[in-house]
N, CA, C and O atoms as a printed pandas DataFrame, in Angstrom:
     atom_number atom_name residue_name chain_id  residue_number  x_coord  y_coord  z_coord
0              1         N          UNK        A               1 -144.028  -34.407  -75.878
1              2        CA          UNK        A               1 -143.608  -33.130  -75.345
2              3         C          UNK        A               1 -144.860  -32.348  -74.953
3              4         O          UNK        A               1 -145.490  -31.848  -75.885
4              5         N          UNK        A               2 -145.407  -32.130  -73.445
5              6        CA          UNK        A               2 -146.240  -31.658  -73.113
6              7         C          UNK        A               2 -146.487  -30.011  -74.022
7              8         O          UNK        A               2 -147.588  -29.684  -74.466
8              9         N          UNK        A               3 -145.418  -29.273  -74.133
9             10        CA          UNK        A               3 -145.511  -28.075  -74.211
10            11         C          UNK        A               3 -145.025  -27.489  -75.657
11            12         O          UNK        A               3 -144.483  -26.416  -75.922
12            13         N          UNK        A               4 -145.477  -28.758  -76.636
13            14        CA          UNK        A               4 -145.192  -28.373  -78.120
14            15         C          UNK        A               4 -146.194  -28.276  -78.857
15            16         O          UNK        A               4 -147.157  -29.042  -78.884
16            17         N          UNK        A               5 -145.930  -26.870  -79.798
17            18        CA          UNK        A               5 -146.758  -26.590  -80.756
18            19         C          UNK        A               5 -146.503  -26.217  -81.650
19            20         O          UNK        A               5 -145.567  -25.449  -81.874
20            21         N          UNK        A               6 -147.568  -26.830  -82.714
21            22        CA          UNK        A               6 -147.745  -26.872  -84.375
22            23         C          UNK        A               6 -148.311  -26.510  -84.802
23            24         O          UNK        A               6 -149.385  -26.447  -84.204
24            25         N          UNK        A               7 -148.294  -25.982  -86.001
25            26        CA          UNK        A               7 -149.079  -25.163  -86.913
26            27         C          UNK        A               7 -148.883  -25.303  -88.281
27            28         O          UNK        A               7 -148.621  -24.242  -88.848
28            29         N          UNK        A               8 -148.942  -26.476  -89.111
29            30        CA          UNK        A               8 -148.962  -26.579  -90.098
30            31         C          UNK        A               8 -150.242  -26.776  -91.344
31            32         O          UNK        A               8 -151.211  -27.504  -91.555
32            33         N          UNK        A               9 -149.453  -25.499  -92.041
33            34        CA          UNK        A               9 -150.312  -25.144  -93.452
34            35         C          UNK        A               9 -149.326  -25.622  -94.297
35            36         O          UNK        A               9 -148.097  -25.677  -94.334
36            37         N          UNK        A              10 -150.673  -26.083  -95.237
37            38        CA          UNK        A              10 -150.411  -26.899  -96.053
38            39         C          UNK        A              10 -151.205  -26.339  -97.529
39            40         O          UNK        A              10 -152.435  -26.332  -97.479
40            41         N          UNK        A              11 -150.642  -25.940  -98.642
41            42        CA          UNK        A              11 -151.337  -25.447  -99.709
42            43         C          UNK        A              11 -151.128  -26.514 -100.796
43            44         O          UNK        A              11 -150.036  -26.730 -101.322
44            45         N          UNK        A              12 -152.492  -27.291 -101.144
45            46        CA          UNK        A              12 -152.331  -27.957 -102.559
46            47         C          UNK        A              12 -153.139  -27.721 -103.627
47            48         O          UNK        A              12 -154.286  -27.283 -103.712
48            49         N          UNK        A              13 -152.032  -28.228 -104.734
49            50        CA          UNK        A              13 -152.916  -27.721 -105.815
50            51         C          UNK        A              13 -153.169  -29.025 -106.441
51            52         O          UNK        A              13 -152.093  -29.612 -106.330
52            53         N          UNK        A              14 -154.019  -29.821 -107.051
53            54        CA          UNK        A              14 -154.494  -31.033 -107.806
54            55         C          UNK        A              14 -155.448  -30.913 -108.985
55            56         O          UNK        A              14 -156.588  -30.455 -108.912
56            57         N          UNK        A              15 -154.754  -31.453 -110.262
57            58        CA          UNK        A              15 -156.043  -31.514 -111.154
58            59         C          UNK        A              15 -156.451  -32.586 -111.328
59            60         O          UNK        A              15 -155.971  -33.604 -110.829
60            61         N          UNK        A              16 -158.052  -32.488 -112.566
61            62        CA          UNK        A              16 -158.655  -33.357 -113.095
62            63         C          UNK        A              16 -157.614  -33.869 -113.957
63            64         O          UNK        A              16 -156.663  -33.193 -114.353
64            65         N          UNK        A              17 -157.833  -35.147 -114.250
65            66        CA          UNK        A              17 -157.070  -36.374 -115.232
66            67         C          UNK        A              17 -156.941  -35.345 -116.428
67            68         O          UNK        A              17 -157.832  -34.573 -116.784
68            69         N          UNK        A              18 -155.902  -35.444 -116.890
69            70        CA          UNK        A              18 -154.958  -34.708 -118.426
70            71         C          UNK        A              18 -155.897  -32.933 -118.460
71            72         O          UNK        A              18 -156.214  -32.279 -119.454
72            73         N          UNK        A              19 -156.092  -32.638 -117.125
73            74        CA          UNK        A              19 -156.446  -31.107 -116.934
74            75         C          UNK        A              19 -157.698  -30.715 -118.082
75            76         O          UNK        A              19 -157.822  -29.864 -118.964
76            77         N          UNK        A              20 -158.712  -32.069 -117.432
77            78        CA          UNK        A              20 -160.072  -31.946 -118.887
78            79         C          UNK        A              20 -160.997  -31.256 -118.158
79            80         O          UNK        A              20 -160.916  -31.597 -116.978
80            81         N          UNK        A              21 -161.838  -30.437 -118.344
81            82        CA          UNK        A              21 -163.049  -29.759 -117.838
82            83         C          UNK        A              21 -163.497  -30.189 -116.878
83            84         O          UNK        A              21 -164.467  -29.584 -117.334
84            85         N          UNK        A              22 -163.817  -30.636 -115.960
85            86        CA          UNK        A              22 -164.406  -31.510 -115.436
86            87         C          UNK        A              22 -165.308  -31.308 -114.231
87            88         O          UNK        A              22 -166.127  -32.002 -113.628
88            89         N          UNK        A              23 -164.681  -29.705 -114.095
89            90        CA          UNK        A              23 -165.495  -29.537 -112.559
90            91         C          UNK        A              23 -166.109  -28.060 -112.852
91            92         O          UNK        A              23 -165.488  -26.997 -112.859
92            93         N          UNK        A              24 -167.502  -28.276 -113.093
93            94        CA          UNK        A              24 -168.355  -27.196 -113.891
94            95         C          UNK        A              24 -168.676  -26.214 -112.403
95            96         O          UNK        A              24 -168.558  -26.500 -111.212
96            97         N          UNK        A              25 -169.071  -25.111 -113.021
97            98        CA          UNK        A              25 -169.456  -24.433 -112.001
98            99         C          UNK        A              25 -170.827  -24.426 -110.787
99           100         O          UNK        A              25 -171.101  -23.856 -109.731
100          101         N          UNK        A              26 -171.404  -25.396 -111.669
101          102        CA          UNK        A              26 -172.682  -26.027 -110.892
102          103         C          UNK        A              26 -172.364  -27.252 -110.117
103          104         O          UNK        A              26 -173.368  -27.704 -109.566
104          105         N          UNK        A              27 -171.491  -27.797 -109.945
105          106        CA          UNK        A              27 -171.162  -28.778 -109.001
106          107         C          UNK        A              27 -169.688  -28.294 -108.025
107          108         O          UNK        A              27 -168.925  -29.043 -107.414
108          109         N          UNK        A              28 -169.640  -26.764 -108.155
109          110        CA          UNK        A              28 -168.245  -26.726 -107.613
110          111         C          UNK        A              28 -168.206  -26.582 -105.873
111          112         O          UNK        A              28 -167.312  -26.745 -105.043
112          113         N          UNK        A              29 -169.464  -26.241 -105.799
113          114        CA          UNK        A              29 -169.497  -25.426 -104.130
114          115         C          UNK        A              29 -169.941  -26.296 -103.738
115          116         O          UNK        A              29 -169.788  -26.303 -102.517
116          117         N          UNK        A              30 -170.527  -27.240 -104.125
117          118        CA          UNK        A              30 -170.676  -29.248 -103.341
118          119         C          UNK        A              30 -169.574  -29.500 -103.134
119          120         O          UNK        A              30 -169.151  -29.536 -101.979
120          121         N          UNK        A              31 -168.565  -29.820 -104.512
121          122        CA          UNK        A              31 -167.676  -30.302 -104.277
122          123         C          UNK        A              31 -166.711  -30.073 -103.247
123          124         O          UNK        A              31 -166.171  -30.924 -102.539
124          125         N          UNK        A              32 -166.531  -28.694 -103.235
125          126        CA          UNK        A              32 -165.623  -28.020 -102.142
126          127         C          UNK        A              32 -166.014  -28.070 -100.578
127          128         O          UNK        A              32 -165.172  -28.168  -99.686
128          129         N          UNK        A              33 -167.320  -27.996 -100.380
129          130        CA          UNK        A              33 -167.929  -28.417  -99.078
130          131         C          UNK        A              33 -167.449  -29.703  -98.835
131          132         O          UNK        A              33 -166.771  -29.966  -97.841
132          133         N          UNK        A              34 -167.781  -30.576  -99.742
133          134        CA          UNK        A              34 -167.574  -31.991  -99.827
134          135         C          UNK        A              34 -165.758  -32.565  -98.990
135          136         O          UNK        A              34 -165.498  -33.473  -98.201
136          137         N          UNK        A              35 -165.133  -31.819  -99.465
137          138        CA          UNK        A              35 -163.736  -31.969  -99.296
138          139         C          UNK        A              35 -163.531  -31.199  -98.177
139          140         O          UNK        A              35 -162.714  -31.803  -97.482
140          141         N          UNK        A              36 -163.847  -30.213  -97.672
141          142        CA          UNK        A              36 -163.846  -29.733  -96.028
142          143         C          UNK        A              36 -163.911  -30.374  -95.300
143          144         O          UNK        A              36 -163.223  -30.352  -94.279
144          145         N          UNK        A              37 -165.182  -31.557  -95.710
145          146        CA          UNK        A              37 -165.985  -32.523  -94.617
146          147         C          UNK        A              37 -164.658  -33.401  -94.678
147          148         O          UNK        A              37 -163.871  -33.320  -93.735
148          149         N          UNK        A              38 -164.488  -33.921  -95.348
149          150        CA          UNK        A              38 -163.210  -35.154  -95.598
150          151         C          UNK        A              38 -161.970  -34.666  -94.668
151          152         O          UNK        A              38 -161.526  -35.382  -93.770
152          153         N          UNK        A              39 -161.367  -33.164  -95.020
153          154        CA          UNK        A              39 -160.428  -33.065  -94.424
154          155         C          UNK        A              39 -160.424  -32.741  -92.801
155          156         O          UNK        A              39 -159.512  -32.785  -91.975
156          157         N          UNK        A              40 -162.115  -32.328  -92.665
157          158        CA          UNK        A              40 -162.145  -32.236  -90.807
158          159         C          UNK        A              40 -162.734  -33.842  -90.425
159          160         O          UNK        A              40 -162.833  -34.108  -89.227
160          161         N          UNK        A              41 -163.001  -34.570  -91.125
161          162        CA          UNK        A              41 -162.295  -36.085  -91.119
162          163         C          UNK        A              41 -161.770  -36.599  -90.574
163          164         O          UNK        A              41 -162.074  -37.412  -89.701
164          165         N          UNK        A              42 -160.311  -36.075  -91.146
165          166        CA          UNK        A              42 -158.647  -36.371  -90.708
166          167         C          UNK        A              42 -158.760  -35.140  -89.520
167          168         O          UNK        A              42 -157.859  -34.319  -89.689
168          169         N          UNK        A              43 -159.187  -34.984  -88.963
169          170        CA          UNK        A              43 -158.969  -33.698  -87.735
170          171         C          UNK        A              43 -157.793  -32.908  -88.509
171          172         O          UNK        A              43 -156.722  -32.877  -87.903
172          173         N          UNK        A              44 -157.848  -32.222  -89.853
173          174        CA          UNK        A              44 -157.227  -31.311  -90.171
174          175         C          UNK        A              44 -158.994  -30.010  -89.983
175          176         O          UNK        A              44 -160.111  -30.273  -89.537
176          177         N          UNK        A              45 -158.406  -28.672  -90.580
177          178        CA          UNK        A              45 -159.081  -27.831  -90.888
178          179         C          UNK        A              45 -158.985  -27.309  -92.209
179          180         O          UNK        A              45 -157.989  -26.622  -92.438
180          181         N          UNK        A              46 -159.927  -27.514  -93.264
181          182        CA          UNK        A              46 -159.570  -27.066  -94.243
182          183         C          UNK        A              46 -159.981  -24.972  -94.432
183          184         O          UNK        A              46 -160.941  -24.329  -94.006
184          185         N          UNK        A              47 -159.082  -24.645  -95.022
185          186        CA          UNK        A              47 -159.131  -23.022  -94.049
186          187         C          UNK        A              47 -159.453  -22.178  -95.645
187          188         O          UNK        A              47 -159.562  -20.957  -95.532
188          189         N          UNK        A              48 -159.600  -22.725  -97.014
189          190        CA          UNK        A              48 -159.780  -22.234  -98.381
190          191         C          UNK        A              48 -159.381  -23.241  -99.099
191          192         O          UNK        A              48 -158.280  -23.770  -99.254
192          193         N          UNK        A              49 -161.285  -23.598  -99.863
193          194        CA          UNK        A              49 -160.850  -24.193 -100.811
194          195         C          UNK        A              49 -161.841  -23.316 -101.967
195          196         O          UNK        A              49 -162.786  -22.569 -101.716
196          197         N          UNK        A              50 -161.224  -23.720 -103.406
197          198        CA          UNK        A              50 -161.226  -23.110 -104.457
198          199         C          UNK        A              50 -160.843  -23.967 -105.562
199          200         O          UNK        A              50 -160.528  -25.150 -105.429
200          201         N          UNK        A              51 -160.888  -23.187 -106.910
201          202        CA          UNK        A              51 -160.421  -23.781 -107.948
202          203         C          UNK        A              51 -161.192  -23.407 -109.512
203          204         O          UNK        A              51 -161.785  -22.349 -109.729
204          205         N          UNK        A              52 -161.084  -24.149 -110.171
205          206        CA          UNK        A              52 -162.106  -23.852 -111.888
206          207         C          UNK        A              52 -162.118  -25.163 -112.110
207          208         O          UNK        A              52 -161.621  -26.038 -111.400
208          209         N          UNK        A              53 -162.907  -25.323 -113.476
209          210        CA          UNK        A              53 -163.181  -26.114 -114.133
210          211         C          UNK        A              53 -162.098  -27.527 -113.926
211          212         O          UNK        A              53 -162.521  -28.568 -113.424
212          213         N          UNK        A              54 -161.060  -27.409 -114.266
213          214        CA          UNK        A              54 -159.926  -28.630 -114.068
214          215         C          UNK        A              54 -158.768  -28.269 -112.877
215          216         O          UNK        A              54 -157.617  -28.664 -113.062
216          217         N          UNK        A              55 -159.070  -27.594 -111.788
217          218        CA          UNK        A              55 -158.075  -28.042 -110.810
218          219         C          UNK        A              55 -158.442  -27.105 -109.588
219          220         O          UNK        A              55 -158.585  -25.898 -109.782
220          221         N          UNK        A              56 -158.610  -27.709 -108.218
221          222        CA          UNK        A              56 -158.542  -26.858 -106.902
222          223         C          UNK        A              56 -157.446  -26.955 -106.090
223          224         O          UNK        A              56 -156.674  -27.914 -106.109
224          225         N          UNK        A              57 -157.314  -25.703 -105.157
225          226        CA          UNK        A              57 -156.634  -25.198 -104.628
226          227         C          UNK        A              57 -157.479  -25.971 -102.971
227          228         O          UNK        A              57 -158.689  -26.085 -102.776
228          229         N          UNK        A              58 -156.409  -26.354 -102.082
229          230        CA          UNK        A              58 -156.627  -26.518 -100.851
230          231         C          UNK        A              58 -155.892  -26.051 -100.318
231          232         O          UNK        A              58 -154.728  -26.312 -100.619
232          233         N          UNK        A              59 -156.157  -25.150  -99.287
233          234        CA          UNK        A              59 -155.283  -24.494  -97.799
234          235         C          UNK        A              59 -155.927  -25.493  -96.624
235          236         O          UNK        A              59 -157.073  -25.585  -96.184
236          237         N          UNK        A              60 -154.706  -26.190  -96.313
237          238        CA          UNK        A              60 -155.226  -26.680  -95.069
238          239         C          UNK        A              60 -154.201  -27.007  -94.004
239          240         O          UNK        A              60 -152.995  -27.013  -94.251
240          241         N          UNK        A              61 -154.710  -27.279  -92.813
241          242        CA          UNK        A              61 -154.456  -26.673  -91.993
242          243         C          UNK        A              61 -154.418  -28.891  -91.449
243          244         O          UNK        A              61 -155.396  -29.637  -91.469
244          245         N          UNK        A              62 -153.319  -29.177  -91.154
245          246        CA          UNK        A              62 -153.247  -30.219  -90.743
246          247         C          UNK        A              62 -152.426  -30.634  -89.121
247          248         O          UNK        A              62 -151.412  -30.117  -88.650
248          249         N          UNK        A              63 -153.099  -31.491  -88.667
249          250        CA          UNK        A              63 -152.518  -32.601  -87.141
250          251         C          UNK        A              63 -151.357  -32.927  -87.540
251          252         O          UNK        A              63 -151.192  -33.273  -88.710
252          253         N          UNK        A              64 -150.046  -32.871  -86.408
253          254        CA          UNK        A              64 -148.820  -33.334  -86.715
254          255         C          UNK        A              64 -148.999  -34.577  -87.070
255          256         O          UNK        A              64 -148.433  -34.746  -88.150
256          257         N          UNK        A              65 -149.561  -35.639  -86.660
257          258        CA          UNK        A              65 -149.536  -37.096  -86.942
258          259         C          UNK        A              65 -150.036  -36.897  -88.718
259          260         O          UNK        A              65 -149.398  -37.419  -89.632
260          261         N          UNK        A              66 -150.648  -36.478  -88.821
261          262        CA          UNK        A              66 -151.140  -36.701  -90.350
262          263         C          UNK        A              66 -150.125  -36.400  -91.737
263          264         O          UNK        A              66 -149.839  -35.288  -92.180
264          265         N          UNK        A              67 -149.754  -37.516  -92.184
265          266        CA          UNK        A              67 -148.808  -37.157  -93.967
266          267         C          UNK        A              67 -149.820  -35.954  -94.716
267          268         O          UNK        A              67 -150.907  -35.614  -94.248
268          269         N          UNK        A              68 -149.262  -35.444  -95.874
269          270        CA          UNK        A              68 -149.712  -34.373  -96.593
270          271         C          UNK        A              68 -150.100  -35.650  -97.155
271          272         O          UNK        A              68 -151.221  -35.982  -96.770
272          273         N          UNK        A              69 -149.586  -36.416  -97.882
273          274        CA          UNK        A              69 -149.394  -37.330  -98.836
274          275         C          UNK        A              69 -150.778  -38.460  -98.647
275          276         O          UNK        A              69 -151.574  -38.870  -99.492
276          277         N          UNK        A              70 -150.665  -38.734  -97.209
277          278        CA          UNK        A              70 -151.847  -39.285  -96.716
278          279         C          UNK        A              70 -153.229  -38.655  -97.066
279          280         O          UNK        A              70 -154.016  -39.218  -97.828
280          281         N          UNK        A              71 -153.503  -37.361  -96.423
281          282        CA          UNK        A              71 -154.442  -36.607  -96.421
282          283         C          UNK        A              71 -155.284  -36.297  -97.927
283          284         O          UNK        A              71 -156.480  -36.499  -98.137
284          285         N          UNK        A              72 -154.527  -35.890  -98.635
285          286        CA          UNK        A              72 -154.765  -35.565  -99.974
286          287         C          UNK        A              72 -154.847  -37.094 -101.079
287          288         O          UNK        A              72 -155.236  -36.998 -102.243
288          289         N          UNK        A              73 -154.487  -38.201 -100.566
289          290        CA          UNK        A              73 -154.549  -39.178 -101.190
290          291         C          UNK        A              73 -156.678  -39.599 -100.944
291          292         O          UNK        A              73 -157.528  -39.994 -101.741
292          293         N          UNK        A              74 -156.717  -39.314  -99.784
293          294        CA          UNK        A              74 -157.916  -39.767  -99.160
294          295         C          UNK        A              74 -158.838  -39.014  -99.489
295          296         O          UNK        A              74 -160.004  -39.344  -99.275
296          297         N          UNK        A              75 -158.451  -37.595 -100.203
297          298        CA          UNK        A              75 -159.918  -36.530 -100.108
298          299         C          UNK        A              75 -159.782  -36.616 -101.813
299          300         O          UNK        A              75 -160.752  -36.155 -102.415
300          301         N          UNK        A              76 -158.642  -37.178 -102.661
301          302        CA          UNK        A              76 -158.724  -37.196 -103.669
302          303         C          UNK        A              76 -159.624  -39.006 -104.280
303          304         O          UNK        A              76 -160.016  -39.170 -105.435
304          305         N          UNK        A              77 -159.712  -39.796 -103.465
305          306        CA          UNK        A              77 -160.228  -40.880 -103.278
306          307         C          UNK        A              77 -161.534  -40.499 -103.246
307          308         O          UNK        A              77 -162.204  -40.573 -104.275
308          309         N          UNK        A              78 -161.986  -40.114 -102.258
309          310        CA          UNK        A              78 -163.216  -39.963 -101.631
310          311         C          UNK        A              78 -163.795  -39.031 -102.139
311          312         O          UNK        A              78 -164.928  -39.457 -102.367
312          313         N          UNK        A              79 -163.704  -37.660 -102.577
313          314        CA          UNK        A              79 -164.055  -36.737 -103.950
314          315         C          UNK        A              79 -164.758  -37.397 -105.059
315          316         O          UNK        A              79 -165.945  -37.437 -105.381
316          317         N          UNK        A              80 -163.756  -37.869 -105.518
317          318        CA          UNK        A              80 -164.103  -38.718 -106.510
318          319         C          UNK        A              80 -164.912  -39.942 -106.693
319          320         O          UNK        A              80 -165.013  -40.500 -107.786
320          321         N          UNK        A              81 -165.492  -40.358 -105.598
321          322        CA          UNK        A              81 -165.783  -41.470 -104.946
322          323         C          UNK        A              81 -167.626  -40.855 -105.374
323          324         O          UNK        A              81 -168.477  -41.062 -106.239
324          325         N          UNK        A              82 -167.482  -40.177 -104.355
325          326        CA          UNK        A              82 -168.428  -39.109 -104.574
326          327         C          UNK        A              82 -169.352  -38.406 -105.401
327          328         O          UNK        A              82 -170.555  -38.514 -105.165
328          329         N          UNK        A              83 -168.835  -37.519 -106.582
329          330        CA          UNK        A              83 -169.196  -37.202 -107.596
330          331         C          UNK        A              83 -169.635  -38.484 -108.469
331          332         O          UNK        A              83 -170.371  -38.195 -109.412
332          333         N          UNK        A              84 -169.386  -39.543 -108.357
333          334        CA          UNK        A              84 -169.410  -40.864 -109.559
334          335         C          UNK        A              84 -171.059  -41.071 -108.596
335          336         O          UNK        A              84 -172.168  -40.903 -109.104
336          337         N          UNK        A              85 -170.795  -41.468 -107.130
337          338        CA          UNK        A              85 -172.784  -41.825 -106.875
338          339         C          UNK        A              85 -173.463  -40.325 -106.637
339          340         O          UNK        A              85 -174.510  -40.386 -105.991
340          341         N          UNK        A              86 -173.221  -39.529 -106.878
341          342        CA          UNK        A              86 -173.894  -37.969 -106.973
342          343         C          UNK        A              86 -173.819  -37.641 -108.165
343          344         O          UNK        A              86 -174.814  -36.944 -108.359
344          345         N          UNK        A              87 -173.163  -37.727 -109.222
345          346        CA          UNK        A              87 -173.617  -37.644 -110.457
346          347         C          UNK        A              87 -172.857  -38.366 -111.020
347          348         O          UNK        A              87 -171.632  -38.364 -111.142
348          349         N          UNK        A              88 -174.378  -39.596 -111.694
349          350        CA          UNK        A              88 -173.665  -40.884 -112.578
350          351         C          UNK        A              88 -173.271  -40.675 -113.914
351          352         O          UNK        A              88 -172.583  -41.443 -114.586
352          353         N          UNK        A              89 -173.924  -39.184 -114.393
353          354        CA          UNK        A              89 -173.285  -39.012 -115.647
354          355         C          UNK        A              89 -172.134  -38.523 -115.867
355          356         O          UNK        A              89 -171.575  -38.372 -116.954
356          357         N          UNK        A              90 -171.662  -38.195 -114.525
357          358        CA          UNK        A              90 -169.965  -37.865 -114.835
358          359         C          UNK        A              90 -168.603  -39.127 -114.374
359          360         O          UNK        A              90 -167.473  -38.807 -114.006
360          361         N          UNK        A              91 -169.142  -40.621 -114.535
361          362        CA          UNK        A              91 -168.873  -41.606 -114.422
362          363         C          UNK        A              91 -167.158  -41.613 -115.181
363          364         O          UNK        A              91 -166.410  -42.548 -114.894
364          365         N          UNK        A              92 -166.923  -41.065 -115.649
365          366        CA          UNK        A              92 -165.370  -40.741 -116.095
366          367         C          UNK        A              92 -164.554  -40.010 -115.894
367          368         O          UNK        A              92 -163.408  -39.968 -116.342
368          369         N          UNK        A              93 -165.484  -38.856 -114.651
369          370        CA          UNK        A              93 -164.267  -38.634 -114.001
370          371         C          UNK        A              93 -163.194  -38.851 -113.111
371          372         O          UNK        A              93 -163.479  -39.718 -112.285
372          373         N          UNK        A              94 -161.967  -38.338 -112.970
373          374        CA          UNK        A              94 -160.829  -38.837 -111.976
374          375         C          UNK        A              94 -159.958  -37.216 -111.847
375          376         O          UNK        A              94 -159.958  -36.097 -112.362
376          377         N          UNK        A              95 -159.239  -38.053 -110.741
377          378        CA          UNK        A              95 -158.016  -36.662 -110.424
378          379         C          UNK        A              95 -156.802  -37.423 -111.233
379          380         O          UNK        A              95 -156.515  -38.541 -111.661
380          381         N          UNK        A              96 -156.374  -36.335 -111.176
381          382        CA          UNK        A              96 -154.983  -36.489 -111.755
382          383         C          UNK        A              96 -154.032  -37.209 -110.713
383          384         O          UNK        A              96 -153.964  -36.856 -109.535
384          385         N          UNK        A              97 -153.092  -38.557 -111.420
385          386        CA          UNK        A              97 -152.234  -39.182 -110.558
386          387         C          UNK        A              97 -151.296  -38.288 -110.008
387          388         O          UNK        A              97 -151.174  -37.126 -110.396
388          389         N          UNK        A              98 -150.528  -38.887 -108.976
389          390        CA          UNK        A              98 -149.345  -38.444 -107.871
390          391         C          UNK        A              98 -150.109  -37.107 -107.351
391          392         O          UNK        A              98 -149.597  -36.401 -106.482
């Protein structure tokens, strides 16, 4: 459809595995940069991200072709992916499943 338009926001919330400490305040504004990059990635826009110690908040701003389910599977992958070769002493961390 030449003349259709979308605008979907998308707000998620995700924690660390059994909601344990995990995301200190000295690694938080990496992290969150970190996950911008991922989600303009997916040609979404991530438009606010945030959070504490065990869980962030994403506002984002996603391409009709793209699943929520997709998107957030991949920045919760790759996050985590992340933090383990950027800091090896936090080698136990994870997100929380589903």
């Amino acid at each position: 459809m030449p003349h259709t338009y979308s605008n979907l926001l998308v707000h998620v919330i995700f924690s660390t595995q059994e909601r344990r400490s995990a995301i200190p305040p000295a690694i938080q504004s990496d992290l969150f940069a970190y996950m911008g990059g991922i989600v303009r990635g997916l040609r979404g826009m991530a438009l606010a991200i945030g959070g504490t110690n065990d869980h962030v908040h994403v506002l984002m701003r996603l391409p009709q072709d793209q699943s929520v389910a997709d998107v957030v599977r991949v920045v919760k992958t790759n996050s985590s992916r992340w933090i383990h070769e950027k800091w090896p002493e936090r080698a136990s961390f994870s997100w929380q499943t589903g």
